[in-house]
Amino acid sequence: MKRLIKNYYFLPAILLLTLVSVIAIRCKKPTDGINITVNTSSLFHYTALVQVVDPSGSVPNNLTVTASGPGAGAIYGIDGKKALAAPGGIIALAVHPKMEPTATAPIVFNLTISGPGYLTLVVPVTISSTQNSQVIKANILNLTVATPGVSNASTTAAAVGGTVATTTVLTTPTSVGNPESTTITLPATTKLQDANGNTINASSVSVSANNFNTSQPSTVNLFPGSSLASTNVVDNTGATTSAVFVPAGFVNVDMTAGGVAVKKFSAPVTISMTLDPGFKDPTTGATLVAGNTLGIYSYSNDTGQWKFEQNAPVTGTAPNLSVTFTTNHLTQFFAGKTLAMLAKFAINITAPWYVKGTATNITVTAAIVNGPSYNIYQQTFQLDDLLTFVLDNKLPVPATTTQILLTFTSSTGTTLGNATLTTNGTSVNVTLSAPPANPPVTLLLNLDCTQAKQGAIVTPPDFYLLYKPTGQPVANYAILGQVKNGGLTTTQLSATAAYDFKAILNSNVKEVINHTVAENTAANQTVGGVSFNGTKVPAQNKIDINALCNSLP
């Protein structure tokens, strides 16, 4: 039987979604009346979208993004510009076509994301030759708004010439559902030093701490580096290695004196962390007891590197267990266990129901069987014709005592399949059941530049499109797919539900709120010029689209 695919279009919405930059895309000057395709798909074969989420519910704005590391030179905005942007917390990236990854040399780099009122976030990114697109969800801590699962405390202490006048103690508060806390003891006569070890001549010091309660699984999403897995770990021998972190607790500590960040001390500072009462050793499944030992690691926001500090004994009586250690520098600290990492791992998908070219998103979640209550990994992939998900350097090495449960869910949260890893290996085969199916929805779009200097009907450059059901928090925006060649087909939308949409092309973001997909029998939708210009502000929309048309060479 021939499959019937209905065409649906976002009529007033799609106009706004076209307002994306095409400045960096070059083509020959078009001739009047000729249909020209201007599309990044012919330029960029590898793209990534990083969705920066503020768990407090605010929309992260005014963020600064920089790329560093060995592969940073290959990274551009998806609009072809070298400068990166994060409007509304969305970062759309692309790999330069002459610097693409190979089977033996992936593109590896760090994104450093910072902004007023936010804790600086470093996100490691790897783009492999078998993964043309990926979506990374990175949670950033808002320092000015309360975030569930995070307890904050601050104080100011007197200093004389950069020396602490009296012993200062700061403890983060506990509450129902947040039993963990951190206590920092800053001894009297301690000299406050900057990153170079110079004493800071100040009359006071401000101390702040952010304690992350891992008893709330969602809090682990704020783990430094936005992932429990890291390929940049200095172990107890001083060697750089890879590891998967399994936290029983973690904390961020900051101090400033005279407007200068305090990074070092002339004498050790004592930090005591109460631990997640439900924490289980990932290798045995046993809960913590006094006498167990946990590793203490520090994290550098400057380099994205973890460093082993010491082992610390667990003290106290359950459920009030803690570790205490000393440090001569400030940063973020972790207490818990580490596991060896799978350097190479792929998931081969069998999905007879999948229709090639249809945007279908699958979320992969990994948890340690009989381990902590939180997930150790979660990422959303878009099915493509290869039907392979690459999870290099993401999961711990499985064993009979450390089994890894993989769960696959649809965009609506329906479980499509599971797989349990019990032995070391490089791949697993998984058959997924069909997700709940809506009729395929096809978005088609052209720009009418006939009244601009191009004098042509133009296909817009590729861009990412996000969506969420109307009324849900902004943190619930999820990837719908990448609009390629002016089109996207998906089964993830209901023709009767209202959605909010967000289109991203590097520094340009447009939102359409509370829109219901409606059927249109036209073969495509052309906007701008003498064509459709919306219903709310058509005159201004026409001006904006003509301006974009004129920006083309």
C-alpha positions as semicolon CSV with decimal commas, in nm:
position;residue;x (nm);y (nm);z (nm)
1;M;0,000;0,000;0,000
2;K;0,132;0,342;-0,084
3;R;0,207;0,544;0,225
4;L;0,011;0,867;0,258
5;I;0,211;1,157;0,391
6;K;0,015;1,468;0,476
7;N;0,182;1,805;0,444
8;Y;0,140;2,046;0,734
9;Y;0,278;2,396;0,754
10;F;0,339;2,654;1,023
11;L;0,176;2,945;0,845
12;P;0,234;3,254;1,059
13;A;0,508;3,074;1,248
14;I;0,727;2,979;0,958
15;L;0,773;3,340;0,858
16;L;0,947;3,415;1,183
17;L;1,152;3,098;1,160
18;T;1,305;3,224;0,839
19;L;1,468;3,523;1,006
20;V;1,808;3,362;1,025
21;S;2,138;3,491;0,898
22;V;2,255;3,392;0,552
23;I;2,539;3,643;0,538
24;A;2,820;3,387;0,546
25;I;2,679;3,164;0,269
26;R;2,829;3,242;-0,069
27;C;2,694;3,168;-0,415
28;K;2,700;3,323;-0,759
29;K;2,479;3,626;-0,800
30;P;2,135;3,487;-0,886
31;T;1,934;3,590;-1,190
32;D;1,574;3,710;-1,171
33;G;1,318;3,432;-1,167
34;I;1,567;3,148;-1,110
35;N;1,526;2,923;-0,808
36;I;1,856;2,926;-0,618
37;T;1,939;2,683;-0,336
38;V;2,154;2,847;-0,069
39;N;2,213;2,577;0,188
40;T;2,472;2,495;0,452
41;S;2,422;2,122;0,401
42;S;2,652;2,140;0,099
43;L;2,911;2,316;0,315
44;F;2,881;2,163;0,662
45;H;2,856;1,786;0,695
46;Y;2,907;1,778;1,074
47;T;2,701;1,990;1,311
48;A;2,616;1,998;1,680
49;L;2,366;2,184;1,893
50;V;2,444;2,261;2,258
51;Q;2,135;2,350;2,459
52;V;2,235;2,538;2,775
53;V;1,963;2,498;3,037
54;D;1,914;2,690;3,361
55;P;1,740;2,442;3,599
56;S;1,603;2,732;3,804
57;G;1,362;2,797;3,515
58;S;1,519;3,116;3,382
59;V;1,628;3,154;3,020
60;P;2,009;3,188;3,013
61;N;2,102;3,504;2,825
62;N;2,409;3,724;2,783
63;L;2,632;3,418;2,769
64;T;2,982;3,425;2,624
65;V;3,106;3,116;2,438
66;T;3,464;3,030;2,343
67;A;3,608;2,713;2,191
68;S;3,949;2,582;2,299
69;G;4,152;2,267;2,271
70;P;4,308;2,078;1,980
71;G;4,000;2,080;1,755
72;A;3,884;2,436;1,821
73;G;4,023;2,566;1,491
74;A;3,773;2,350;1,301
75;I;3,468;2,485;1,484
76;Y;3,239;2,754;1,341
77;G;2,889;2,875;1,405
78;I;2,637;2,701;1,184
79;D;2,597;3,032;0,998
80;G;2,959;3,006;0,884
81;K;3,098;3,266;1,123
82;K;3,394;3,195;1,350
83;A;3,247;3,385;1,644
84;L;3,016;3,167;1,856
85;A;2,700;3,284;2,027
86;A;2,443;3,142;2,268
87;P;2,119;3,340;2,230
88;G;1,862;3,199;2,467
89;G;2,119;2,937;2,569
90;I;2,138;2,775;2,224
91;I;2,477;2,717;2,057
92;A;2,471;2,586;1,699
93;L;2,808;2,457;1,579
94;A;2,956;2,324;1,257
95;V;3,286;2,169;1,150
96;H;3,480;2,338;0,871
97;P;3,444;2,115;0,561
98;K;3,823;2,104;0,511
99;M;3,886;1,995;0,871
100;E;3,636;1,716;0,918
101;P;3,688;1,421;1,155
102;T;3,823;1,090;1,032
103;A;3,781;0,736;1,161
104;T;4,101;0,769;1,364
105;A;4,096;1,142;1,444
106;P;3,772;1,286;1,590
107;I;3,733;1,660;1,648
108;V;3,783;1,719;2,021
109;F;3,743;2,059;2,187
110;N;3,601;2,240;2,491
111;L;3,329;2,504;2,501
112;T;3,367;2,752;2,785
113;I;3,033;2,915;2,867
114;S;3,012;3,206;3,109
115;G;2,790;3,499;3,187
116;P;2,685;3,742;3,461
117;G;2,525;3,553;3,750
118;Y;2,624;3,208;3,623
119;L;2,889;2,961;3,732
120;T;3,134;2,916;3,444
121;L;3,070;2,591;3,259
122;V;3,319;2,394;3,049
123;V;3,160;2,143;2,809
124;P;3,389;1,887;2,640
125;V;3,268;1,801;2,288
126;T;3,375;1,519;2,058
127;I;3,258;1,498;1,697
128;S;3,330;1,162;1,536
129;S;3,327;1,068;1,169
130;T;3,018;0,849;1,215
131;Q;2,808;1,115;1,388
132;N;2,698;1,390;1,152
133;S;2,482;1,568;1,409
134;Q;2,431;1,558;1,784
135;V;2,248;1,743;2,058
136;I;2,418;1,814;2,391
137;K;2,215;1,936;2,687
138;A;2,430;2,130;2,933
139;N;2,296;2,257;3,265
140;I;2,442;2,580;3,402
141;L;2,409;2,697;3,763
142;N;2,231;3,028;3,821
143;L;2,406;3,197;4,115
144;T;2,131;3,453;4,169
145;V;1,817;3,235;4,166
146;A;1,743;2,932;4,385
147;T;1,791;2,601;4,201
148;P;1,627;2,280;4,326
149;G;1,882;2,045;4,484
150;V;2,144;2,317;4,534
151;S;2,200;2,486;4,872
152;N;2,395;2,811;4,889
153;A;2,566;3,002;5,166
154;S;2,792;3,307;5,186
155;T;2,964;3,523;5,446
156;T;3,222;3,800;5,477
157;A;3,519;3,785;5,713
158;A;3,764;4,053;5,822
159;A;4,122;4,049;5,696
160;V;4,429;4,257;5,773
161;G;4,666;4,311;5,483
162;G;4,533;4,000;5,312
163;T;4,553;3,785;5,625
164;V;4,235;3,638;5,776
165;A;4,173;3,806;6,111
166;T;3,969;3,535;6,284
167;T;3,877;3,174;6,206
168;T;3,574;3,176;5,977
169;V;3,329;2,887;5,937
170;L;3,064;2,867;5,662
171;T;2,803;2,588;5,636
172;T;2,548;2,542;5,359
173;P;2,194;2,480;5,490
174;T;2,001;2,155;5,475
175;S;1,630;2,109;5,415
176;V;1,372;1,839;5,355
177;G;1,492;1,643;5,054
178;N;1,833;1,814;5,070
179;P;2,018;1,639;5,355
180;E;2,370;1,712;5,230
181;S;2,580;2,012;5,324
182;T;2,935;2,145;5,316
183;T;3,129;2,320;5,592
184;I;3,435;2,532;5,512
185;T;3,677;2,636;5,785
186;L;3,915;2,922;5,702
187;P;4,178;2,947;5,981
188;A;4,291;3,276;6,128
189;T;4,630;3,409;6,006
190;T;4,578;3,243;5,666
191;K;4,714;3,458;5,384
192;L;4,481;3,500;5,086
193;Q;4,657;3,451;4,751
194;D;4,573;3,496;4,383
195;A;4,632;3,238;4,108
196;N;5,005;3,326;4,099
197;G;5,052;3,284;4,473
198;N;5,069;3,657;4,547
199;T;4,911;3,779;4,871
200;I;4,598;3,988;4,807
201;N;4,616;4,305;5,015
202;A;4,253;4,334;5,121
203;S;4,059;4,419;5,438
204;S;3,794;4,150;5,396
205;V;3,721;3,825;5,217
206;S;3,388;3,707;5,077
207;V;3,327;3,333;5,101
208;S;3,053;3,146;4,912
209;A;2,967;2,779;4,864
210;N;2,721;2,592;4,642
211;N;2,648;2,240;4,764
212;F;2,494;1,993;4,519
213;N;2,264;1,734;4,675
214;T;2,314;1,415;4,474
215;S;2,022;1,264;4,667
216;Q;1,819;1,456;4,407
217;P;1,900;1,283;4,077
218;S;1,842;1,594;3,866
219;T;2,119;1,778;4,053
220;V;2,379;1,550;3,895
221;N;2,300;1,726;3,565
222;L;2,495;2,023;3,709
223;F;2,810;1,816;3,750
224;P;3,121;2,008;3,635
225;G;3,185;1,960;3,266
226;S;2,817;1,876;3,213
227;S;2,905;1,505;3,212
228;L;3,011;1,241;3,462
229;A;3,258;1,116;3,201
230;S;3,588;1,293;3,138
231;T;3,893;1,222;2,923
232;N;4,096;1,484;3,110
233;V;4,167;1,334;3,453
234;V;4,496;1,342;3,643
235;D;4,499;1,028;3,857
236;N;4,686;0,947;4,180
237;T;5,005;0,868;3,985
238;G;5,006;1,203;3,805
239;A;4,914;1,047;3,469
240;T;4,637;1,192;3,253
241;T;4,364;0,936;3,194
242;S;3,989;0,892;3,145
243;A;3,726;0,814;3,406
244;V;3,356;0,811;3,484
245;F;3,275;0,988;3,810
246;V;3,012;0,852;4,047
247;P;2,955;1,129;4,305
248;A;2,844;1,092;4,664
249;G;2,865;1,470;4,681
250;F;3,021;1,773;4,511
251;V;3,059;2,140;4,596
252;N;3,175;2,467;4,443
253;V;3,371;2,708;4,667
254;D;3,454;3,067;4,573
255;M;3,632;3,347;4,759
256;T;3,713;3,703;4,660
257;A;3,921;3,965;4,839
258;G;3,938;4,324;4,723
259;G;3,767;4,223;4,398
260;V;4,033;3,960;4,323
261;A;3,955;3,589;4,308
262;V;4,122;3,394;4,587
263;K;4,279;3,080;4,442
264;K;4,541;2,975;4,696
265;F;4,618;2,990;5,071
266;S;4,930;3,000;5,285
267;A;4,775;2,737;5,515
268;P;4,532;2,451;5,447
269;V;4,159;2,519;5,448
270;T;3,935;2,242;5,585
271;I;3,630;2,122;5,391
272;S;3,379;1,875;5,533
273;M;3,105;1,729;5,309
274;T;2,807;1,531;5,430
275;L;2,724;1,261;5,176
276;D;2,424;1,130;4,989
277;P;2,269;0,883;5,238
278;G;2,146;0,667;4,948
279;F;2,480;0,644;4,771
280;K;2,584;0,294;4,663
281;D;2,929;0,175;4,567
282;P;2,897;0,120;4,188
283;T;3,120;-0,189;4,199
284;T;2,946;-0,370;4,485
285;G;2,600;-0,216;4,520
286;A;2,665;-0,170;4,893
287;T;2,562;0,149;5,073
288;L;2,827;0,361;5,242
289;V;2,940;0,288;5,596
290;A;3,199;0,447;5,822
291;G;3,546;0,326;5,732
292;N;3,486;0,323;5,355
293;T;3,717;0,541;5,147
294;L;3,617;0,792;4,880
295;G;3,835;0,972;4,629
296;I;3,857;1,352;4,645
297;Y;3,910;1,527;4,311
298;S;3,927;1,896;4,220
299;Y;3,808;2,052;3,892
300;S;3,957;2,343;3,698
301;N;3,716;2,566;3,508
302;D;4,014;2,705;3,319
303;T;4,123;2,374;3,166
304;G;3,825;2,141;3,220
305;Q;4,062;1,905;3,399
306;W;3,996;1,687;3,703
307;K;4,284;1,620;3,944
308;F;4,310;1,359;4,217
309;E;4,370;1,526;4,554
310;Q;4,355;1,248;4,813
311;N;4,156;0,959;4,951
312;A;3,934;1,045;5,247
313;P;3,778;0,806;5,501
314;V;3,402;0,809;5,553
315;T;3,312;0,901;5,912
316;G;2,993;0,927;6,117
317;T;2,687;0,708;6,148
318;A;2,436;0,644;5,867
319;P;2,252;0,837;5,739
320;N;2,480;1,121;5,859
321;L;2,805;1,022;5,693
322;S;3,074;1,266;5,580
323;V;3,427;1,309;5,451
324;T;3,673;1,576;5,567
325;F;3,983;1,692;5,381
326;T;4,212;1,991;5,352
327;T;4,313;2,197;5,050
328;N;4,545;2,487;4,971
329;H;4,351;2,600;4,661
330;L;3,992;2,672;4,558
331;T;3,777;2,518;4,291
332;Q;3,498;2,260;4,268
333;F;3,545;1,939;4,466
334;F;3,409;1,588;4,419
335;A;3,380;1,302;4,669
336;G;3,292;0,957;4,541
337;K;3,409;0,670;4,324
338;T;3,559;0,662;3,975
339;L;3,529;0,391;3,711
340;A;3,732;0,303;3,404
341;M;3,582;0,435;3,079
342;L;3,486;0,269;2,751
343;A;3,700;0,446;2,493
344;K;3,504;0,305;2,199
345;F;3,139;0,209;2,203
346;A;2,859;0,214;1,946
347;I;2,492;0,122;1,959
348;N;2,363;-0,039;1,640
349;I;1,990;0,018;1,605
350;T;1,736;-0,204;1,433
351;A;1,414;-0,008;1,370
352;P;1,201;-0,150;1,086
353;W;0,947;0,127;1,143
354;Y;1,197;0,408;1,073
355;V;1,136;0,604;0,752
356;K;1,451;0,749;0,600
357;G;1,462;1,125;0,608
358;T;1,209;1,156;0,892
359;A;1,332;1,348;1,197
360;T;1,304;1,097;1,482
361;N;1,469;1,165;1,816
362;I;1,570;0,891;2,058
363;T;1,698;0,957;2,410
364;V;1,957;0,714;2,544
365;T;1,986;0,688;2,923
366;A;2,248;0,486;3,112
367;A;2,233;0,381;3,478
368;I;2,439;0,150;3,694
369;V;2,237;-0,153;3,798
370;N;2,225;-0,159;4,183
371;G;2,420;0,167;4,181
372;P;2,327;0,527;4,270
373;S;1,973;0,648;4,202
374;Y;2,080;0,897;3,935
375;N;2,157;0,832;3,569
376;I;2,522;0,838;3,471
377;Y;2,454;0,941;3,111
378;Q;2,173;1,082;2,900
379;Q;2,173;1,221;2,548
380;T;1,925;1,268;2,266
381;F;2,019;1,139;1,921
382;Q;1,845;1,191;1,591
383;L;1,806;0,869;1,396
384;D;1,974;0,883;1,059
385;D;2,020;0,632;0,781
386;L;2,325;0,479;0,954
387;L;2,110;0,379;1,256
388;T;2,416;0,401;1,482
389;F;2,470;0,600;1,800
390;V;2,833;0,665;1,897
391;L;2,905;0,675;2,272
392;D;3,284;0,690;2,275
393;N;3,423;0,804;2,612
394;K;3,080;0,824;2,774
395;L;3,016;0,500;2,967
396;P;3,205;0,301;3,231
397;V;3,351;-0,036;3,143
398;P;3,074;-0,286;3,231
399;A;3,132;-0,602;3,433
400;T;2,924;-0,860;3,616
401;T;2,962;-0,645;3,928
402;T;2,906;-0,317;3,742
403;Q;2,625;-0,376;3,496
404;I;2,508;-0,083;3,282
405;L;2,139;-0,054;3,189
406;L;2,066;0,136;2,867
407;T;1,711;0,264;2,817
408;F;1,581;0,408;2,490
409;T;1,282;0,644;2,492
410;S;1,090;0,838;2,230
411;S;1,040;1,216;2,230
412;T;0,718;1,161;2,428
413;G;0,890;0,947;2,694
414;T;0,771;0,606;2,571
415;T;1,024;0,330;2,636
416;L;1,123;0,172;2,305
417;G;1,383;-0,077;2,425
418;N;1,650;-0,172;2,680
419;A;1,992;-0,332;2,683
420;T;2,206;-0,446;2,976
421;L;2,583;-0,439;2,938
422;T;2,762;-0,699;3,151
423;T;3,094;-0,745;2,974
424;N;3,353;-0,524;2,811
425;G;3,289;-0,468;2,440
426;T;3,285;-0,207;2,167
427;S;2,922;-0,227;2,055
428;V;2,574;-0,356;2,128
429;N;2,280;-0,435;1,898
430;V;1,940;-0,307;2,003
431;T;1,597;-0,348;1,843
432;L;1,360;-0,059;1,912
433;S;0,983;-0,085;1,905
434;A;0,789;0,177;1,714
435;P;0,714;0,499;1,904
436;P;0,358;0,633;1,920
437;A;0,302;0,760;1,568
438;N;0,150;1,089;1,462
439;P;0,090;1,151;1,092
440;P;0,415;1,269;0,933
441;V;0,437;1,648;0,939
442;T;0,640;1,816;0,667
443;L;0,775;2,170;0,689
444;L;0,877;2,330;0,359
445;L;1,009;2,681;0,323
446;N;1,145;2,925;0,062
447;L;1,240;3,292;0,088
448;D;1,095;3,532;-0,170
449;C;1,382;3,762;-0,264
450;T;1,230;3,878;-0,591
451;Q;1,191;4,233;-0,461
452;A;1,544;4,240;-0,319
453;K;1,862;4,269;-0,520
454;Q;1,887;3,890;-0,562
455;G;1,559;3,868;-0,752
456;A;1,514;3,497;-0,674
457;I;1,329;3,241;-0,471
458;V;1,588;3,119;-0,220
459;T;1,603;2,808;-0,003
460;P;1,721;2,917;0,346
461;P;2,037;2,774;0,502
462;D;1,998;2,476;0,735
463;F;1,893;2,556;1,089
464;Y;1,797;2,371;1,406
465;L;1,436;2,376;1,521
466;L;1,338;2,315;1,885
467;Y;0,992;2,270;2,030
468;K;0,796;2,213;2,349
469;P;0,427;2,182;2,431
470;T;0,282;2,524;2,506
471;G;0,275;2,596;2,879
472;Q;0,575;2,382;2,972
473;P;0,891;2,542;3,121
474;V;1,155;2,679;2,887
475;A;1,393;2,409;3,016
476;N;1,169;2,156;2,835
477;Y;1,262;2,278;2,488
478;A;1,378;1,973;2,293
479;I;1,528;1,928;1,950
480;L;1,272;1,864;1,677
481;G;1,531;1,830;1,405
482;Q;1,751;2,012;1,160
483;V;1,569;2,187;0,875
484;K;1,766;2,091;0,565
485;N;1,714;2,223;0,215
486;G;1,424;2,423;0,356
487;G;1,239;2,114;0,477
488;L;1,187;1,881;0,773
489;T;0,958;1,581;0,809
490;T;0,874;1,445;1,154
491;T;0,620;1,224;1,331
492;Q;0,681;1,393;1,667
493;L;0,408;1,656;1,635
494;S;0,035;1,626;1,678
495;A;-0,177;1,828;1,438
496;T;-0,416;1,911;1,724
497;A;-0,168;2,016;1,996
498;A;-0,026;2,363;2,059
499;Y;0,351;2,404;2,060
500;D;0,617;2,668;2,113
501;F;0,893;2,667;1,851
502;K;1,244;2,807;1,852
503;A;1,467;2,834;1,544
504;I;1,843;2,877;1,580
505;L;2,118;2,977;1,342
506;N;2,413;3,079;1,561
507;S;2,343;3,434;1,687
508;N;1,989;3,443;1,550
509;V;1,696;3,294;1,741
510;K;1,326;3,330;1,670
511;E;1,043;3,194;1,885
512;V;0,683;3,125;1,795
513;I;0,461;3,073;2,097
514;N;0,135;2,877;2,127
515;H;0,106;2,762;1,770
516;T;-0,105;2,472;1,642
517;V;0,009;2,291;1,332
518;A;-0,252;2,335;1,061
519;E;-0,290;2,158;0,727
520;N;-0,213;2,346;0,409
521;T;-0,253;2,184;0,067
522;A;0,019;2,399;-0,089
523;A;0,334;2,218;-0,202
524;N;0,551;2,457;-0,002
525;Q;0,545;2,790;0,178
526;T;0,722;3,094;0,037
527;V;0,760;3,399;0,259
528;G;0,874;3,755;0,204
529;G;0,851;3,984;-0,099
530;V;0,513;3,959;-0,269
531;S;0,445;3,626;-0,097
532;F;0,317;3,555;0,253
533;N;0,448;3,794;0,522
534;G;0,253;3,691;0,828
535;T;-0,055;3,839;0,986
536;K;0,070;4,027;1,295
537;V;0,335;4,265;1,155
538;P;0,352;4,186;0,782
539;A;0,509;4,516;0,681
540;Q;0,798;4,480;0,925
541;N;0,840;4,112;0,841
542;K;0,869;4,201;0,473
543;I;1,137;4,460;0,553
544;D;1,331;4,210;0,766
545;I;1,326;3,938;0,501
546;N;1,430;4,182;0,227
547;A;1,719;4,289;0,449
548;L;1,827;3,926;0,476
549;C;1,797;3,883;0,103
550;N;2,013;4,191;0,047
551;S;2,282;4,050;0,277
552;L;2,353;3,777;0,023
553;P;2,652;3,852;-0,203
